[in-house]
Amino acid sequence: MSSIIAGSARRLFTTATASSAVRAAVCGPAVTGFLRGSPARAESLWIRFPAREASTMSLSPAKSGEEEEEEEKPKAVGGDDPKEKAAVSYWGIPPSKIAKADGTEWKWNCFRPWETYKPDLTIDLKKHHTPNNFLDKFAYWTVKAMRVPTDVFFQRRYGCRAMMLETVAAVPGMVGGMLLHCKSLRSFEHSGGWIKALLEEAENERMHLMTFMEVSQPKWYERALVITVQGVFFNAYFLAYLASPKLAHRIVGYLEEEAIHSYTEFLKELDKGTIENVPAPAIAIDYWRLPPNSTLRDVVLAVRADEAHHRDVNHYASDIHYQGQELKQSPAPIGYH
């Protein structure tokens, strides 16, 4: 029996009643005695033969060196180009092959077709939360103070400004989602969907960055600035969220209001011709389901609409806390773009 189990090439499972000999060999005498007095338990016994899906033991005759080399070569996924070959893995996870609706190959691994959407350009861009207490005013003036060095450094270079803005804007959703995730684990309670909603926001902001990287390549000192700002902002926001989630969400709400203003100014420069209205990057066309002939202006419109939605989500989250409730008590706006 032991030689059969060791040489098996697959894992076998059965719900059939196991014989006493098999139970003794697999489970041991203690478990065998436990099952002997209970037919129901014996019938529900799962026998698992511990063999691998792809054994490292050579069970076939010796092969020539050329045949072994040919088997070890990875198979191409997207064609004969060596750069497109998939890595061979012991674990047998096949590379996913996804096609668009027209049958052409989906080339993005960072997001899938079912994660794309059409931007809601009808959203109200002028909504503003009027600060009416100390925490709101503190959040509002903190964001206004953060804008001053940004205006001085970037001035009207809105492409680079957008890039810097998105490296910061993608942090709060990740931090908030992470802390809610840990709280859910500690309290053994659901989050009401807010973990997913905040992580969706972080991923959406990161996709904004990936898009603007296609049209604006940062210089070395801008990359250094991003590292510095992200390090400071991540830790500051982490501590702020631990201390007061309602303050943290209000700060993000006001940050998004400033983002709407920045992208509106970006659009004005595009309309005046100060910034060239280049064709939209391919990643943006697929992510927002834009027409093939879309331009940078269409991309900025889509990004600005996203920022307006993030503004609403964070002000809404802050209001929930101000009313003395927890986020899990109100349904999260999952998929709200």
Coordinates of C-alpha atoms in Angstrom, one line a residue:
M1 CA 0.0 0.0 0.0
S2 CA 2.8 2.4 0.9
S3 CA 4.5 1.9 -2.5
I4 CA 1.2 2.6 -4.3
I5 CA 0.7 5.8 -2.4
A6 CA 4.3 7.0 -2.9
G7 CA 4.2 6.4 -6.7
S8 CA 0.8 7.9 -7.4
A9 CA 0.9 10.8 -9.8
R10 CA -2.2 12.6 -8.6
R11 CA -4.1 13.4 -5.4
L12 CA -7.2 11.2 -5.2
F13 CA -10.2 12.0 -3.0
T14 CA -13.2 9.7 -2.3
T15 CA -16.2 9.8 0.0
A16 CA -16.7 6.1 -0.2
T17 CA -16.5 4.0 2.9
A18 CA -12.9 3.0 3.6
S19 CA -11.9 -0.5 4.6
S20 CA -10.4 -1.1 8.0
A21 CA -7.0 -1.9 6.4
V22 CA -7.0 1.4 4.4
R23 CA -8.1 3.4 7.5
A24 CA -5.3 1.9 9.5
A25 CA -2.7 2.6 6.9
V26 CA -3.8 6.1 6.2
C27 CA -5.2 7.4 9.5
G28 CA -3.4 5.3 12.1
P29 CA -4.9 3.0 14.8
A30 CA -6.3 5.9 17.0
V31 CA -8.5 7.3 14.2
T32 CA -9.4 3.8 13.1
G33 CA -10.8 3.0 16.5
F34 CA -12.7 6.3 16.5
L35 CA -14.4 5.6 13.2
R36 CA -15.1 1.9 13.8
G37 CA -18.1 2.7 16.0
S38 CA -19.7 5.3 13.6
P39 CA -20.7 4.3 10.1
A40 CA -21.6 8.0 9.4
R41 CA -18.2 9.1 10.2
A42 CA -16.6 6.3 8.2
E43 CA -18.7 7.3 5.1
S44 CA -17.6 10.9 5.3
L45 CA -13.9 10.0 5.6
W46 CA -11.8 11.7 2.9
I47 CA -8.8 9.7 1.8
R48 CA -6.0 11.9 0.5
F49 CA -3.1 10.3 -1.3
P50 CA -0.1 12.7 -0.8
A51 CA 1.3 12.8 -4.3
R52 CA 2.2 15.8 -6.4
E53 CA 0.5 17.2 -9.5
A54 CA 3.8 17.2 -11.4
S55 CA 6.2 14.8 -9.7
T56 CA 9.9 15.5 -9.6
M57 CA 10.6 11.8 -9.8
S58 CA 11.6 10.5 -13.3
L59 CA 9.1 7.7 -14.1
S60 CA 9.8 7.6 -17.9
P61 CA 12.8 6.1 -19.7
A62 CA 15.9 8.3 -20.0
K63 CA 15.6 11.0 -22.7
S64 CA 18.2 12.5 -24.9
G65 CA 19.7 15.8 -24.0
E66 CA 17.9 17.6 -26.9
E67 CA 14.5 16.3 -25.8
E68 CA 15.0 17.4 -22.2
E69 CA 16.1 20.9 -23.4
E70 CA 13.0 21.2 -25.6
E71 CA 10.7 20.3 -22.7
E72 CA 12.3 22.9 -20.4
K73 CA 11.8 25.8 -22.8
P74 CA 8.8 28.0 -21.8
K75 CA 5.9 28.1 -24.2
A76 CA 5.1 31.5 -25.8
V77 CA 1.8 33.0 -24.8
G78 CA 1.5 35.9 -27.1
G79 CA 3.5 34.7 -30.1
D80 CA 7.0 33.7 -31.1
D81 CA 8.7 36.7 -29.5
P82 CA 11.0 35.5 -26.7
K83 CA 10.1 38.5 -24.6
E84 CA 6.4 37.4 -24.5
K85 CA 7.2 33.9 -23.2
A86 CA 5.6 32.9 -19.9
A87 CA 7.7 31.7 -17.0
V88 CA 7.6 28.0 -16.3
S89 CA 6.3 27.4 -12.7
Y90 CA 6.4 24.2 -10.6
W91 CA 3.0 25.1 -9.3
G92 CA 1.2 24.8 -12.6
I93 CA -0.6 28.2 -12.7
P94 CA -1.4 28.9 -16.3
P95 CA -1.1 32.5 -17.7
S96 CA -4.6 33.9 -18.2
K97 CA -5.6 34.6 -21.8
I98 CA -8.2 37.3 -22.1
A99 CA -9.6 38.9 -25.3
K100 CA -11.6 42.1 -25.9
A101 CA -15.1 42.0 -27.3
D102 CA -13.7 42.3 -30.8
G103 CA -11.5 39.3 -30.3
T104 CA -8.2 41.1 -30.1
E105 CA -5.8 40.2 -27.3
W106 CA -6.1 42.1 -23.9
K107 CA -2.7 43.3 -23.2
W108 CA -3.0 44.8 -19.7
N109 CA -2.1 42.7 -16.8
C110 CA -2.7 45.5 -14.2
F111 CA -6.4 45.5 -14.8
R112 CA -9.0 43.3 -16.5
P113 CA -11.9 44.2 -18.9
W114 CA -14.5 43.7 -16.1
E115 CA -12.8 46.4 -14.0
T116 CA -13.1 49.1 -16.7
Y117 CA -16.0 51.5 -16.9
K118 CA -17.3 54.6 -18.6
P119 CA -16.7 57.9 -16.6
D120 CA -19.7 59.7 -15.3
L121 CA -19.1 63.2 -16.6
T122 CA -22.5 64.5 -15.3
I123 CA -21.4 64.6 -11.7
D124 CA -21.7 67.9 -10.0
L125 CA -18.1 69.4 -9.9
K126 CA -19.0 72.4 -7.8
K127 CA -20.2 70.7 -4.6
H128 CA -18.3 71.9 -1.6
H129 CA -18.4 71.0 2.1
T130 CA -18.5 74.2 4.1
P131 CA -16.3 73.8 7.2
N132 CA -18.4 74.6 10.2
N133 CA -16.5 73.2 13.2
F134 CA -12.9 73.1 14.4
L135 CA -12.0 69.8 12.8
D136 CA -13.4 70.8 9.4
K137 CA -11.6 74.1 9.5
F138 CA -8.4 72.4 10.5
A139 CA -8.8 69.9 7.6
Y140 CA -9.6 72.7 5.1
W141 CA -6.7 75.0 6.0
T142 CA -4.3 72.0 6.2
V143 CA -5.1 71.2 2.5
K144 CA -4.9 74.9 1.5
A145 CA -1.4 75.0 3.1
M146 CA -0.3 71.9 1.3
R147 CA -1.3 73.5 -2.0
V148 CA 1.1 76.5 -1.7
P149 CA 4.4 74.6 -2.2
T150 CA 2.8 72.6 -5.0
D151 CA 1.8 75.8 -6.8
V152 CA 5.3 77.2 -6.4
F153 CA 7.1 74.1 -7.5
F154 CA 5.0 73.1 -10.5
Q155 CA 3.3 76.4 -11.5
R156 CA 1.5 75.6 -14.7
R157 CA 3.2 72.3 -15.6
Y158 CA 0.0 70.5 -15.1
G159 CA 1.2 67.2 -16.5
C160 CA 3.9 66.9 -13.9
R161 CA 1.5 68.4 -11.3
A162 CA -1.0 65.6 -12.0
M163 CA 1.7 63.0 -11.7
M164 CA 2.7 64.3 -8.3
L165 CA -1.0 64.7 -7.2
E166 CA -1.8 61.1 -8.0
T167 CA 1.2 59.7 -6.1
V168 CA -0.3 61.3 -3.0
A169 CA -4.0 60.7 -3.8
A170 CA -3.5 57.0 -4.0
V171 CA -2.2 56.8 -0.4
P172 CA -5.4 57.5 1.7
G173 CA -7.6 54.8 0.3
M174 CA -4.8 52.2 0.9
V175 CA -4.2 53.4 4.4
G176 CA -7.8 53.6 5.4
G177 CA -8.6 50.2 3.8
M178 CA -5.6 48.6 5.5
L179 CA -6.6 49.9 9.0
L180 CA -10.3 48.9 8.5
H181 CA -9.1 45.5 7.4
C182 CA -7.0 45.1 10.6
K183 CA -10.0 46.3 12.7
S184 CA -12.3 43.8 11.0
L185 CA -9.9 41.0 11.9
R186 CA -9.6 42.2 15.5
S187 CA -13.3 42.7 16.1
F188 CA -14.4 39.6 14.1
E189 CA -16.9 41.9 12.2
H190 CA -17.7 42.8 8.7
S191 CA -16.7 46.3 7.4
G192 CA -19.9 47.0 5.5
G193 CA -17.9 46.9 2.3
W194 CA -15.8 49.9 3.2
I195 CA -12.5 48.0 2.9
K196 CA -13.3 47.2 -0.7
A197 CA -14.5 50.7 -1.4
L198 CA -11.4 52.4 -0.1
L199 CA -9.1 50.0 -1.9
E200 CA -11.0 50.6 -5.1
E201 CA -10.3 54.3 -4.6
A202 CA -6.6 53.7 -4.1
E203 CA -6.4 51.5 -7.2
N204 CA -8.3 54.0 -9.3
E205 CA -5.9 56.8 -8.2
R206 CA -3.0 54.6 -9.1
M207 CA -4.4 54.0 -12.6
H208 CA -4.5 57.8 -12.9
L209 CA -0.8 57.8 -12.3
M210 CA -0.1 55.0 -14.7
T211 CA -2.0 57.0 -17.4
F212 CA -0.2 60.3 -16.8
M213 CA 3.2 58.5 -16.8
E214 CA 2.5 57.9 -20.5
V215 CA 2.3 61.6 -21.3
S216 CA 4.7 63.1 -18.7
Q217 CA 8.0 61.5 -17.8
P218 CA 9.2 62.8 -14.4
K219 CA 12.7 64.1 -14.0
W220 CA 15.1 62.6 -11.4
Y221 CA 14.4 65.4 -8.9
E222 CA 10.7 65.0 -9.3
R223 CA 11.0 61.3 -8.6
A224 CA 13.0 62.2 -5.4
L225 CA 10.3 64.6 -4.4
V226 CA 7.7 61.9 -4.8
I227 CA 9.6 59.6 -2.5
T228 CA 10.0 62.3 0.1
V229 CA 6.3 63.5 -0.1
Q230 CA 4.9 60.0 -0.1
G231 CA 7.0 59.0 2.9
V232 CA 5.9 62.0 4.9
F233 CA 2.3 61.9 3.9
F234 CA 1.8 58.1 4.4
N235 CA 3.0 58.2 8.0
A236 CA 1.1 61.5 8.7
Y237 CA -2.2 60.2 7.3
F238 CA -1.7 56.8 9.1
L239 CA -1.4 58.6 12.4
A240 CA -4.3 60.9 11.6
Y241 CA -6.6 58.0 10.7
L242 CA -5.7 56.2 14.0
A243 CA -6.4 59.4 15.9
S244 CA -9.6 60.6 14.1
P245 CA -11.1 58.8 11.0
K246 CA -13.6 61.6 10.5
L247 CA -10.7 64.2 10.3
A248 CA -8.8 61.9 7.9
H249 CA -11.7 61.4 5.6
R250 CA -12.5 65.2 5.7
I251 CA -8.9 66.0 4.7
V252 CA -9.2 63.7 1.7
G253 CA -12.5 65.2 0.8
Y254 CA -10.9 68.6 0.6
L255 CA -7.9 67.2 -1.3
E256 CA -10.2 65.9 -3.9
E257 CA -11.9 69.3 -4.2
E258 CA -8.4 70.8 -4.9
A259 CA -7.8 68.0 -7.4
I260 CA -11.0 69.0 -9.3
H261 CA -9.8 72.6 -9.4
S262 CA -6.3 71.5 -10.7
Y263 CA -7.8 69.4 -13.5
T264 CA -10.1 72.2 -14.4
E265 CA -7.1 74.5 -14.8
F266 CA -5.4 71.7 -16.8
L267 CA -8.4 71.7 -19.2
K268 CA -8.2 75.5 -19.6
E269 CA -4.5 75.2 -20.7
L270 CA -5.5 72.4 -23.2
D271 CA -8.2 74.5 -24.6
K272 CA -5.9 77.6 -25.0
G273 CA -3.3 75.4 -26.7
T274 CA -0.6 76.0 -24.1
I275 CA -0.5 72.3 -23.6
E276 CA -0.6 70.0 -26.6
N277 CA -3.8 67.9 -26.8
V278 CA -2.0 64.7 -27.8
P279 CA -3.8 61.4 -28.5
A280 CA -5.0 59.6 -25.4
P281 CA -2.7 56.8 -24.2
A282 CA -3.9 53.2 -25.0
I283 CA -4.1 52.3 -21.3
A284 CA -6.6 55.2 -20.8
I285 CA -8.7 54.2 -23.8
D286 CA -9.1 50.7 -22.4
Y287 CA -9.5 51.6 -18.8
W288 CA -12.3 54.2 -19.3
R289 CA -13.7 52.6 -22.5
L290 CA -13.0 55.8 -24.4
P291 CA -13.4 56.0 -28.2
P292 CA -10.3 55.1 -30.2
N293 CA -9.8 58.7 -31.3
S294 CA -9.8 60.2 -27.8
T295 CA -7.3 62.8 -26.8
L296 CA -5.6 64.0 -23.6
R297 CA -8.6 66.3 -23.0
D298 CA -10.9 63.3 -22.8
V299 CA -8.6 61.6 -20.3
V300 CA -8.5 64.7 -18.1
L301 CA -12.3 64.9 -18.1
A302 CA -12.5 61.3 -17.0
V303 CA -9.9 61.8 -14.2
R304 CA -11.7 64.9 -13.0
A305 CA -15.0 63.0 -12.8
D306 CA -13.2 60.2 -10.7
E307 CA -11.9 62.8 -8.3
A308 CA -15.4 64.2 -7.8
H309 CA -16.6 60.8 -6.9
H310 CA -13.8 60.3 -4.4
R311 CA -14.7 63.7 -2.9
D312 CA -18.2 62.5 -2.3
V313 CA -17.1 59.2 -0.8
N314 CA -14.7 60.7 1.7
H315 CA -17.0 63.6 2.8
Y316 CA -19.8 60.9 3.2
A317 CA -17.5 58.8 5.3
S318 CA -16.6 61.7 7.5
D319 CA -20.3 62.6 7.9
I320 CA -21.0 59.1 9.1
H321 CA -18.4 59.4 11.9
Y322 CA -19.7 62.9 12.8
Q323 CA -23.1 61.3 13.4
G324 CA -21.6 59.0 16.0
Q325 CA -21.7 55.9 13.8
E326 CA -19.2 53.5 12.4
L327 CA -18.6 53.1 8.6
K328 CA -19.9 49.5 8.7
Q329 CA -23.4 50.8 9.7
S330 CA -23.8 52.4 6.3
P331 CA -23.5 50.6 3.0
A332 CA -20.3 51.4 1.2
P333 CA -20.4 52.9 -2.3
I334 CA -18.6 50.0 -3.9
G335 CA -18.0 50.6 -7.6
Y336 CA -18.9 54.3 -7.3
H337 CA -16.8 56.0 -10.0

